[in-house]
Coordinates of C-alpha atoms in Angstrom, one line a residue:
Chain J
X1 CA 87.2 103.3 98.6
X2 CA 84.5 105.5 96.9
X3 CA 86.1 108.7 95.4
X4 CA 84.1 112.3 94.5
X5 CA 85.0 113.4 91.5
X6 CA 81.7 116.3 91.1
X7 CA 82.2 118.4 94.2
X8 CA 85.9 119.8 94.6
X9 CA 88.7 118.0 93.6
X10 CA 91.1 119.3 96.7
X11 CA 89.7 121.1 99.4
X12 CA 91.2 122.8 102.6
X13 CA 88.6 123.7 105.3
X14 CA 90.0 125.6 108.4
X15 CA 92.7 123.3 107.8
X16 CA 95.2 124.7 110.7
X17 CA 98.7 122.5 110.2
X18 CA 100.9 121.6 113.0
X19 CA 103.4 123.9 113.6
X20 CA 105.7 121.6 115.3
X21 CA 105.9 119.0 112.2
X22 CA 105.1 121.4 109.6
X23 CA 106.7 125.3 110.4
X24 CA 103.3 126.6 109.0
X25 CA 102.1 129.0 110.8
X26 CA 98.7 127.6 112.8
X27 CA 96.5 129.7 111.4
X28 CA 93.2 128.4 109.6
X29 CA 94.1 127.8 105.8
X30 CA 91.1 127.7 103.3
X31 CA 91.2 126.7 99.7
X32 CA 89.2 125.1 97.1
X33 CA 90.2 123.3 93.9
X34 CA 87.5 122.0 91.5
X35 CA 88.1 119.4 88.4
X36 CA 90.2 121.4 85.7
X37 CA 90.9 124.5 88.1
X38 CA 94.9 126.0 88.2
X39 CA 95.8 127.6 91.6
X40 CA 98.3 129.6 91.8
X41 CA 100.0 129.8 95.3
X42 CA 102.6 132.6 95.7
X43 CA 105.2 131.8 98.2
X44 CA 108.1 133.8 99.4
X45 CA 110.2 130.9 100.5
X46 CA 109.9 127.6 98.7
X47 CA 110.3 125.1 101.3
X48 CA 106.8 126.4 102.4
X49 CA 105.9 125.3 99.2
X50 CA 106.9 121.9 99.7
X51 CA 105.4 122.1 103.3
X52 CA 102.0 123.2 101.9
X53 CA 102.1 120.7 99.1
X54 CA 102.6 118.0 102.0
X55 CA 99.4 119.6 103.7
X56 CA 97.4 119.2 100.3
X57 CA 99.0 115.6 100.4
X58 CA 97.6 114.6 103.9
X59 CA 101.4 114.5 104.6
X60 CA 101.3 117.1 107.4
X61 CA 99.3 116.5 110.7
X62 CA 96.2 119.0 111.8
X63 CA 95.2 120.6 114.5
X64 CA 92.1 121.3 113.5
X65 CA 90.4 121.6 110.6
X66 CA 90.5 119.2 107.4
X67 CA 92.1 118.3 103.8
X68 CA 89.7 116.7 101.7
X69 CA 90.9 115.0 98.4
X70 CA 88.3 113.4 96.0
X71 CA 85.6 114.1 98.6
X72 CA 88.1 112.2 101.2
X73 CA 89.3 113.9 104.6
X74 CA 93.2 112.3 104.7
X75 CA 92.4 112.3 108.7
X76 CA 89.6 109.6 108.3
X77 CA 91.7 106.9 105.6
X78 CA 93.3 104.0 106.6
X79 CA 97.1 103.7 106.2
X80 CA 96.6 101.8 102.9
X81 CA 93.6 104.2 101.3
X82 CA 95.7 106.9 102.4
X83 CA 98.5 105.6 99.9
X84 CA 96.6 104.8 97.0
X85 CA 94.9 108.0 97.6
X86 CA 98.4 109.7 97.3
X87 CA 98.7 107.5 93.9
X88 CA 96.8 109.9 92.1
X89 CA 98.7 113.1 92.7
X90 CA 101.4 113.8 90.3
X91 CA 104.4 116.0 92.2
X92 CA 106.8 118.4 90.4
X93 CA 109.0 118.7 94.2
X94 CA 112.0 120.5 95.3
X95 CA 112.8 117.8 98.0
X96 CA 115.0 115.6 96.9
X97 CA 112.8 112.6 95.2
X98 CA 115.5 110.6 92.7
X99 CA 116.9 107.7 94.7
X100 CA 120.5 107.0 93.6
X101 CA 120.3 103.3 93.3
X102 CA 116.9 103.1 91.0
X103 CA 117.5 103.8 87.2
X104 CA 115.6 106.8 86.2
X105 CA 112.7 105.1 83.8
X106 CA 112.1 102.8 86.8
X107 CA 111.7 106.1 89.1
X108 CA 109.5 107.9 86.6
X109 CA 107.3 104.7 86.4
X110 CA 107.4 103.8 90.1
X111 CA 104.2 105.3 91.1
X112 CA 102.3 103.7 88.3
X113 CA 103.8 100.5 88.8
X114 CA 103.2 100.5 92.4
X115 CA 99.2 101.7 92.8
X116 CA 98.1 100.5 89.4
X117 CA 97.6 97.2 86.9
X118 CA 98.9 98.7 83.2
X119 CA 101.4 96.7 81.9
X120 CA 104.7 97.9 82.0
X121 CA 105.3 97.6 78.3
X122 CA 102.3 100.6 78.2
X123 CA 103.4 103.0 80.8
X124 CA 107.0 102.4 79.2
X125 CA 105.2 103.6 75.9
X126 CA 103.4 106.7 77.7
X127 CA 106.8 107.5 79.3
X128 CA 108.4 107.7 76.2
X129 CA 106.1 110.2 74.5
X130 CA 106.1 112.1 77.2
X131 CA 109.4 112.1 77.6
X132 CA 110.3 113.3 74.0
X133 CA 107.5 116.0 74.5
X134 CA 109.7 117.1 77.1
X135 CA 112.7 117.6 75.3
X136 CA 114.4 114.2 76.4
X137 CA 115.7 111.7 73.0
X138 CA 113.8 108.8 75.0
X139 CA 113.3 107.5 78.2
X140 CA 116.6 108.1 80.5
X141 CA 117.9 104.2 81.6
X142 CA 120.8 106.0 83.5
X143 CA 120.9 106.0 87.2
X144 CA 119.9 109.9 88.4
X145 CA 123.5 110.7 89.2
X146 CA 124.4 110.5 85.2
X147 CA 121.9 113.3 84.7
X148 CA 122.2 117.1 84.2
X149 CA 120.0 119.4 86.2
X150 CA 118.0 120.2 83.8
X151 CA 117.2 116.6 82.3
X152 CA 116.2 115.5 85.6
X153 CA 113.4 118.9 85.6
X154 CA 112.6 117.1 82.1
X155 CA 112.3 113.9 83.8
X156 CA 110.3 115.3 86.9
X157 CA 107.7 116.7 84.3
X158 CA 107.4 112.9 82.9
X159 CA 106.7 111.7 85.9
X160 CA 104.5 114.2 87.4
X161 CA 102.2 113.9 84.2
X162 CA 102.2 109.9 83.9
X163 CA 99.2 108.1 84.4
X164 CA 96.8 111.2 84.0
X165 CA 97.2 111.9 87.8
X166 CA 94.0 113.2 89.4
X167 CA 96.1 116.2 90.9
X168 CA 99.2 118.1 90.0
X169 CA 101.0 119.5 92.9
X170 CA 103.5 122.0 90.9
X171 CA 106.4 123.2 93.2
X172 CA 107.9 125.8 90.9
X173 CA 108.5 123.5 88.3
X174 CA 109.5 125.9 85.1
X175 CA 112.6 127.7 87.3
X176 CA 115.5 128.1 84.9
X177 CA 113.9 126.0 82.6
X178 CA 114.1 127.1 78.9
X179 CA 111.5 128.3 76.6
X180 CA 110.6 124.7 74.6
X181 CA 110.3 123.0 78.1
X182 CA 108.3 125.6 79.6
X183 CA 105.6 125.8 76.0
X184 CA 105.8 121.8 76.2
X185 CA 105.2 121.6 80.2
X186 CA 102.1 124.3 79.8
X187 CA 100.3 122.3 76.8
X188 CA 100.9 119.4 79.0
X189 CA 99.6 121.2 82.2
X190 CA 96.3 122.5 79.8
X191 CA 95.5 118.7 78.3
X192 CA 95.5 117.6 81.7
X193 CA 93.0 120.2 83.2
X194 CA 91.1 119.4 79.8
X195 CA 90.6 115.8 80.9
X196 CA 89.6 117.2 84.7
X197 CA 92.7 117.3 86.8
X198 CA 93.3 120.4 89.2
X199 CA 96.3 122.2 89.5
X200 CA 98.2 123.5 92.1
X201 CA 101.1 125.6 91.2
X202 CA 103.6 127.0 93.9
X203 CA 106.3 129.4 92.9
X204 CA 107.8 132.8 94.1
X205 CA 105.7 135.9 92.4
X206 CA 108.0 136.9 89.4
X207 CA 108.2 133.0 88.4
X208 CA 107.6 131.5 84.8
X209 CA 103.6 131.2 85.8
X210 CA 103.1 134.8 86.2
X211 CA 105.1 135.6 83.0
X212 CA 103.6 132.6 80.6
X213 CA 100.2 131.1 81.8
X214 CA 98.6 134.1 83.6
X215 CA 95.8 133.7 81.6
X216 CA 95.3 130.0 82.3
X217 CA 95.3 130.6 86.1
X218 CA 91.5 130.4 88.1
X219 CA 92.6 131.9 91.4
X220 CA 95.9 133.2 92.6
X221 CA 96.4 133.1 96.4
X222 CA 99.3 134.2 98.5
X223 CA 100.8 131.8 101.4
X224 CA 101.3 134.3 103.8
X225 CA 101.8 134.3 107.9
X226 CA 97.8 134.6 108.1
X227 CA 97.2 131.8 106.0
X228 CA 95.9 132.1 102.2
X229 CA 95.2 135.3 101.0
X230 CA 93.5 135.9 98.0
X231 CA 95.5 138.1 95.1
X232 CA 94.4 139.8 92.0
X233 CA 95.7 138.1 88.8
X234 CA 97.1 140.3 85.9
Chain I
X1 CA 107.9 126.9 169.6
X2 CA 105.0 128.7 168.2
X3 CA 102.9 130.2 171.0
X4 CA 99.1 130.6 169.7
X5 CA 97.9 132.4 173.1
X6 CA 96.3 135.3 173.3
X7 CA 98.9 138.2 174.4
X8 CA 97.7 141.0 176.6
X9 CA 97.2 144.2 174.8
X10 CA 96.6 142.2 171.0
X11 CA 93.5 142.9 169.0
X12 CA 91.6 139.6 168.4
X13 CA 90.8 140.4 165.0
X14 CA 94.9 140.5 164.4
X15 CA 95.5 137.7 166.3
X16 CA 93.2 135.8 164.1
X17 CA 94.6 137.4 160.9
X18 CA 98.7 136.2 161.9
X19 CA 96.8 132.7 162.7
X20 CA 95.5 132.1 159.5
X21 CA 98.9 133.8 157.9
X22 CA 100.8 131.3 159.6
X23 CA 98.7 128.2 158.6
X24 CA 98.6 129.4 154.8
X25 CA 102.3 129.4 155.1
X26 CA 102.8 125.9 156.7
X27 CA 100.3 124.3 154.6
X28 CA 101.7 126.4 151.2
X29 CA 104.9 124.6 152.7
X30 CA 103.5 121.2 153.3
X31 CA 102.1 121.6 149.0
X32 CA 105.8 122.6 148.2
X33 CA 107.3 119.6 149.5
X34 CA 104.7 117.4 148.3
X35 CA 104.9 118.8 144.1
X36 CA 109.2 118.8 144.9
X37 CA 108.2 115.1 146.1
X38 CA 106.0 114.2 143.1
X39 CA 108.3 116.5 140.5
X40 CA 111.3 114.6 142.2
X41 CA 109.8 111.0 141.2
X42 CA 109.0 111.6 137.7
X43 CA 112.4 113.2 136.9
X44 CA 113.5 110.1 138.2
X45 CA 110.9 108.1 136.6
X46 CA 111.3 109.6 133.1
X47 CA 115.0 109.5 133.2
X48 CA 114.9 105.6 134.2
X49 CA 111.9 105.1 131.3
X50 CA 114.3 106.9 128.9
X51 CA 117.7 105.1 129.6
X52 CA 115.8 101.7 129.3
X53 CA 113.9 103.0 126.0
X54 CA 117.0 103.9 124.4
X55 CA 118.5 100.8 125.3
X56 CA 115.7 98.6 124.2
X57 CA 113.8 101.0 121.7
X58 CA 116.1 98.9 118.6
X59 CA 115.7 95.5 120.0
X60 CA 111.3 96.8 120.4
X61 CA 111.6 97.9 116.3
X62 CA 113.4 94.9 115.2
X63 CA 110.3 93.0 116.6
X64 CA 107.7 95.0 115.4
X65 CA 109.7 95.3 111.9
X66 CA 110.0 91.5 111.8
X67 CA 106.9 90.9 112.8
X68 CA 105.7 93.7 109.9
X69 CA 108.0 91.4 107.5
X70 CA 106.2 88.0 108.0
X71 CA 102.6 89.5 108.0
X72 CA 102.7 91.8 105.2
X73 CA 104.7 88.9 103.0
X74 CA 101.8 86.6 103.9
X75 CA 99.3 89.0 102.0
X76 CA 98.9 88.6 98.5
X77 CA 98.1 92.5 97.7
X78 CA 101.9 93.1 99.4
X79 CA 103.7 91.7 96.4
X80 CA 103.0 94.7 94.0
X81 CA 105.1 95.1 90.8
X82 CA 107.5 97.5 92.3
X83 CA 108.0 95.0 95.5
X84 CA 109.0 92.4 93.6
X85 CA 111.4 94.2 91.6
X86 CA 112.5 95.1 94.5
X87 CA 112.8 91.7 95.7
X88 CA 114.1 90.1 92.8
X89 CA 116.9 92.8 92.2
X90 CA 118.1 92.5 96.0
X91 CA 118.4 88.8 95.7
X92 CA 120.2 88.8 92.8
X93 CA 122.7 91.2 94.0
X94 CA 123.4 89.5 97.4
X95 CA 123.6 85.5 96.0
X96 CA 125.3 86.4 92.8
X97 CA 128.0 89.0 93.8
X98 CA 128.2 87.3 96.9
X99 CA 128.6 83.8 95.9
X100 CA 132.7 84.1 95.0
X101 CA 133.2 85.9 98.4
X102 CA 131.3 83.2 100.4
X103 CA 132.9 80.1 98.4
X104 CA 136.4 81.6 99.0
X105 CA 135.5 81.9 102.4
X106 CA 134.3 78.3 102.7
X107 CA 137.2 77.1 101.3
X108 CA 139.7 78.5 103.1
X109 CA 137.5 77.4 106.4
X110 CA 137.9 73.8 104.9
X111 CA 141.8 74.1 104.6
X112 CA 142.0 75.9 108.1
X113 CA 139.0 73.9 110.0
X114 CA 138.1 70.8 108.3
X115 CA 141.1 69.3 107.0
X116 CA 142.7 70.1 110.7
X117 CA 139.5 68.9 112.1
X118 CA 140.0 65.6 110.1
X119 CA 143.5 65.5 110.7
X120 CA 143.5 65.4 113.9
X121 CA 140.4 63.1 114.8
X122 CA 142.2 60.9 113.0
X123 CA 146.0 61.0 115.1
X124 CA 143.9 60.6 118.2
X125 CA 141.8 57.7 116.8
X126 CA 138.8 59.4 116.8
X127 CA 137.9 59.3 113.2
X128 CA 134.4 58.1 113.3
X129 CA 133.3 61.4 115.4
X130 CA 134.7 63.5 112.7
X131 CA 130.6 63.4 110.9
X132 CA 129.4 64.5 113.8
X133 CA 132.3 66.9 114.9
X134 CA 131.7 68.5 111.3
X135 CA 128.5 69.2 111.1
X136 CA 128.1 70.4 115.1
X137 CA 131.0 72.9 114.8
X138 CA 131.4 74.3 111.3
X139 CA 127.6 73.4 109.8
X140 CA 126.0 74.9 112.6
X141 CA 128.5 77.3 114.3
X142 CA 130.8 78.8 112.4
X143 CA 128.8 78.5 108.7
X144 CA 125.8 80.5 110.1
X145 CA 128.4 83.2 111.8
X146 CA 130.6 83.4 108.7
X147 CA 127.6 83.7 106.0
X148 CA 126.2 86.5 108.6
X149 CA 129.3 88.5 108.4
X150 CA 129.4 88.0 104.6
X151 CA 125.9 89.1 104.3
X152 CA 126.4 92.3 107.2
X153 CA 129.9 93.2 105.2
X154 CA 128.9 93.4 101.5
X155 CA 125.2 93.5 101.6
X156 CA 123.8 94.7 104.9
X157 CA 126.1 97.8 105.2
X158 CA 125.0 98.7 101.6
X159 CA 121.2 98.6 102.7
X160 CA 122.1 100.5 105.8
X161 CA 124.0 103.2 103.5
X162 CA 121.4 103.2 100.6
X163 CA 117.6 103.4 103.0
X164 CA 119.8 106.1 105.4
X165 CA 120.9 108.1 102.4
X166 CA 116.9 108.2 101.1
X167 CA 115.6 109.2 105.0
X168 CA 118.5 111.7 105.4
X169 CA 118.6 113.6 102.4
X170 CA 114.2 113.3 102.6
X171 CA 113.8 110.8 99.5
X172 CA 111.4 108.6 101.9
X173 CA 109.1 111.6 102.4
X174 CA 109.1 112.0 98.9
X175 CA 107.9 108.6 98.3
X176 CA 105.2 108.7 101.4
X177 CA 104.1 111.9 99.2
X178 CA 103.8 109.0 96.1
X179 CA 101.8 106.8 98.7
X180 CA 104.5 104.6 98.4
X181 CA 105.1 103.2 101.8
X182 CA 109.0 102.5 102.2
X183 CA 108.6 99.8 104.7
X184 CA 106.8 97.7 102.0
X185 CA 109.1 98.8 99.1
X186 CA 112.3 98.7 100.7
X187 CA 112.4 96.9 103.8
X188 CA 110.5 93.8 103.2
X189 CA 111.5 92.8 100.3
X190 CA 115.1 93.6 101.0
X191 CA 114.8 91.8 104.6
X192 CA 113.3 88.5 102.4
X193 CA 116.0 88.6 99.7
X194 CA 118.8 88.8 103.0
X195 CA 116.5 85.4 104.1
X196 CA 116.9 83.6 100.9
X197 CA 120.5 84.9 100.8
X198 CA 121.1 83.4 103.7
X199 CA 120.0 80.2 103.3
X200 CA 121.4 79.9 99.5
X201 CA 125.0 81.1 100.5
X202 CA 125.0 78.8 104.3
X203 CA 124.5 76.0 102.4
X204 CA 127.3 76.6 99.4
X205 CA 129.7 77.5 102.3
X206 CA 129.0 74.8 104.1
X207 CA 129.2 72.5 100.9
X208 CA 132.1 74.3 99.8
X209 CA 133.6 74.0 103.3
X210 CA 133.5 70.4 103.8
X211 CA 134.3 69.5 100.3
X212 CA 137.5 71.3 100.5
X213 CA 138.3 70.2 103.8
X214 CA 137.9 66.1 102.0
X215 CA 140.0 67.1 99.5
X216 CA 143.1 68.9 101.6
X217 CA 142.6 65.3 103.4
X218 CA 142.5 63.2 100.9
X219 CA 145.1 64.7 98.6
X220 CA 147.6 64.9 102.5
X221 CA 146.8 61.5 102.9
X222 CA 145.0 61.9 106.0
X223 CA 142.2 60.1 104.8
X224 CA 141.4 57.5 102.0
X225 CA 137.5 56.7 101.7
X226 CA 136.0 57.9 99.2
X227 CA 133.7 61.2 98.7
X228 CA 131.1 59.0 98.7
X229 CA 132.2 57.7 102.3
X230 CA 133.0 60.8 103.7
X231 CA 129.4 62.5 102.5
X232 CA 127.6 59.4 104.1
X233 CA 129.6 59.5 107.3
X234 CA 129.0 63.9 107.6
X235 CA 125.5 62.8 106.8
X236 CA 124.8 60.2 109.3
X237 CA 125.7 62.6 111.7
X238 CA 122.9 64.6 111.0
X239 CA 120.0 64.2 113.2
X240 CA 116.2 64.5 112.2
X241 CA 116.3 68.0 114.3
X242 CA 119.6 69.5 112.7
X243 CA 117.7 68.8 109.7
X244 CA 115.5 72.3 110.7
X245 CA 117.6 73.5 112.8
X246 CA 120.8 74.3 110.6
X247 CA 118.8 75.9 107.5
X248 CA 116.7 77.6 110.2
X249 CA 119.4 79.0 111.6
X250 CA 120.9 80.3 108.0
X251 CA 117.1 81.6 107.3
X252 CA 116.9 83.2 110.9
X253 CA 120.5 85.3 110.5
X254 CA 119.8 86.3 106.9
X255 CA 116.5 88.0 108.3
X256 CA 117.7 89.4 111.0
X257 CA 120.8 90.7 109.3
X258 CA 118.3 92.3 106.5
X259 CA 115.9 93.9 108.7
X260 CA 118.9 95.1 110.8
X261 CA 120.1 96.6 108.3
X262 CA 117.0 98.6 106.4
X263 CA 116.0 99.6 109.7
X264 CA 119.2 100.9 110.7
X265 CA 119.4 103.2 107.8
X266 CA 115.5 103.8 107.5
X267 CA 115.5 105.1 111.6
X268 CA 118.6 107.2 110.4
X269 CA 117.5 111.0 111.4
X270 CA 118.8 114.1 110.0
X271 CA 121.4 114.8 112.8
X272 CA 123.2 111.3 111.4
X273 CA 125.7 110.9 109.0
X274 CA 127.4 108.0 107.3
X275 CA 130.0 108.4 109.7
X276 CA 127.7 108.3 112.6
X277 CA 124.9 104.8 110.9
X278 CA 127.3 102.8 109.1
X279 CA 129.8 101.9 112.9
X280 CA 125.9 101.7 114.4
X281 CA 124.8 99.3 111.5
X282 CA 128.1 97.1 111.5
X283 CA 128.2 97.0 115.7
X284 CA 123.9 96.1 115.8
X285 CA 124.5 93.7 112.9
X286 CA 127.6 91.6 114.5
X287 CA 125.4 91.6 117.6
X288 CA 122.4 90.5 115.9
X289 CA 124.4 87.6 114.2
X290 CA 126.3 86.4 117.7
X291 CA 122.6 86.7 119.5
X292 CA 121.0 84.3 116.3
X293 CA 123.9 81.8 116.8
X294 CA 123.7 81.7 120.2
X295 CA 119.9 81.3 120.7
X296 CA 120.2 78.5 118.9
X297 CA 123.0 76.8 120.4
X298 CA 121.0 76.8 123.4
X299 CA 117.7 75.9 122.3
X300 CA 118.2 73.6 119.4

């Protein structure tokens, strides 16, 4: 599978989302992410988040239109490509995404055990630091139902940021959170734009990104009933 | 009857108007009862497509799951990291915390069916059938059933409860969003480790079975050959085709127990509930076990 990595990173063109599997509204939606860009996406309601995070993912069906990741249209990729594809997007997401029965280091490093060849004893490594960047004493060996709230946002961030994803796909990460996690999850968020990943981060208007990392944003659109609308940052 | 004749004192031109009026309306009529003809026949169609769909559409997954199992274990890229965990993990939880339950259960099947078996072979003067008796009724009948049960009760309604909790409460999606695919994570593996299971735990219960039931014998005074004697009789009995078809029967009702199971909970929507997949699970597995047994009986 031959990946782009000099045109845009994520790319939405006339990308029109089925309304029966999505509850987008079908109208055309057009956005472009290059390597090291932060979008900011403004949403009223954050299950449209989630719902427009799937349609960056290649999650959602099209009408019309196409997503492209790494120069690939989701709509044209085999099953398989599709998923390793997916393996380089790193989700902060407000579905439900910590199965009871998996301890929570084997969660955070199931992605990168599952599309990629580092050795476990390294990813455990990465984890860690990560990890206590995040505020955590080490890497969690409890089950997810052991965890506070909070710990499992820490937790979420470790994952999300493991294995220098390609694409973050930031679903109002920073809500509640407190000061140290949100400074630690923003010079984590900037040192992976340095090394060329794109960011897309969803979150109602008054959220932690408007208030701390205005300054760090490229574009700010607004998810809105006719599609993405640009908005003036600051 | 309709009279088409020209009246005396009627225009032409309005006779020729209520003409064409009148065959509009009988051919209009003639269209009406042909779409309520056609409309008629795919109401009846669709509802007779959807009644058999719904009674088959389970039986039409298991097949494509199963067949899903067997091809993706065959390839080598399948057997990532995570699946392998996976498939380690499940196996050690379903031979090692079900081994005490399954050799309890063998050996109260040797007090209650072997030792009686044995027992009474031997008033009737029947005692050199009692190989054969052995290994056609509890070996491959009830061993098979049992070990199912076992493996539906303490494993298979676990799968069903953990895969339905992930599709109900949208874990699944989140793992499609990982471009993990949860048919090769969960179900495969865990449908494989139910195969091993199966055959691991038959043969212990059948081992456990008949070793009990020598020893309620021997210790009655039923019988007095030796262990020795008794194994070599039990295995004389055993022809060159039981010798496939008993662990392929163990293999067959571990798999489809597994794969019952995952897909049961992984086809569980978000109208379900635990109330409403675990009954489903329990009734589909039992079936699937007595359908396995069965098959066999009659084939093999």
């Amino acid at each position: 599978m031959k990946t782009c990595v000099t045109g845009p990173l994520l790319e939405l063109n006339k990308a029109v989302p089925s309304f029966e599997e999505s509850g987008l509204p079908p109208v055309p939606f057009n956005m472009r992410l290059m390597p090291g860009d932060c979008v900011f996406v403004d949403v009223y309601d954050i299950s449209r988040a989630t719902t427009f995070a799937d349609v960056c993912s290649g999650l959602v069906p099209l009408e019309s239109g196409n997503v492209q990741f790494m120069g690939l249209d989701w709509c044209r990729l085999k099953e398989k490509e599709i998923n390793s594809l997916r393996g380089r997007i790193g989700r902060i997401t407000k579905r439900r995404s910590w199965p009871d029965f998996i301890p929570v280091h084997m969660a955070i490093m199931l992605q990168q055990l599952h599309h990629t060849t580092v050795s476990q004893e390294t990813l455990l490594f990465e984890a860690s630091v990560l990890a206590e960047q995040f505020g955590l004493p080490g890497l969690p060996t409890v089950n997810p139902n052991m965890m506070s709230m909070m710990d499992l946002c820490r937790a979420s961030c470790v994952r999300a940021l493991l294995g220098k994803p390609q694409l973050l796909l930031l679903e109002e990460p920073m809500e509640g959170a407190p000061k140290e996690l949100i400074d630690a999850f923003l010079r984590a968020v900037t040192r992976a734009r340095d090394y060329g990943a794109g960011v897309v981060w969803l979150a109602r208007g008054g959220s932690t990104m408007h208030r701390y990392y205005r300054q760090g944003v490229t574009s700010a659109l607004r998810l809105t009933d006719n599609g993405l609308v640009t908005v003036r940052v600051g | 009857m309709t009279d088409f004749s020209v009246q005396q004192g009627q225009d032409p031109e309005e006779l020729s108007e209520n003409d064409s009026k009148h065959a509009l309306d009988l051919s209009q009529r003639k269209e009406i009862g042909l779409s309520d003809l056609l409309r008629w026949i795919r109401r009846k169609l669709a509802w007779t497509g959807q009644t058999f769909r719904r009674h088959i559409w389970f039986f039409l997954i298991m097949l494509g799951g199963g067949w899903g199992v067997i091809f993706e274990s065959l390839r080598v890229r399948s057997w990532r990291r995570t699946v392998r965990y996976e498939f380690v993990s499940t196996t050690n939880s379903i031979i090692r915390r079900g081994l005490f339950s399954t050799m309890f259960t063998g050996v109260l099947t040797g007090i209650a069916a072997v030792s009686q078996v044995i027992y009474w072979l031997g008033l009737t003067g029947l005692a050199t059938m009692t190989g054969s008796i052995l290994i056609n009724i509890v070996v491959r009948e009830i061993a098979p059933i049992l070990v199912g049960v076992l493996l539906l009760g303490r494993n298979g309604m676990l799968s069903t409860t953990e895969l339905g909790l992930l599709a109900m409460n949208g874990e699944v999606r989140s793992m499609q969003a990982m471009g993990i695919d949860p048919f090769l994570l969960l179900v495969m593996p865990r449908t494989l480790a139910f195969t091993v299971g199966g055959f691991t735990l038959g043969i212990l219960f059948s081992f456990a079975a008949l070793i009990t039931g020598y020893i309620i014998s021997r210790v009655s005074g039923v019988i007095t050959a030796s262990v020795w004697t008794f194994f070599n009789n039990v295995t004389s009995a055993i022809s060159p085709s039981d010798y496939v078809a008993i662990p392929l029967k163990f293999i067959a009702v571990g798999f489809v127990v597994g794969l019952g199971a995952c897909l049961t909970g992984l086809t569980a929507t978000n109208q379900d509930t635990l109330r409403s997949i675990l009954p489903r699970s329990f009734s589909r597995g039992m079936l699937i076990v007595m359908v396995v047994s069965v098959v066999f009986s009659l084939d093999l």
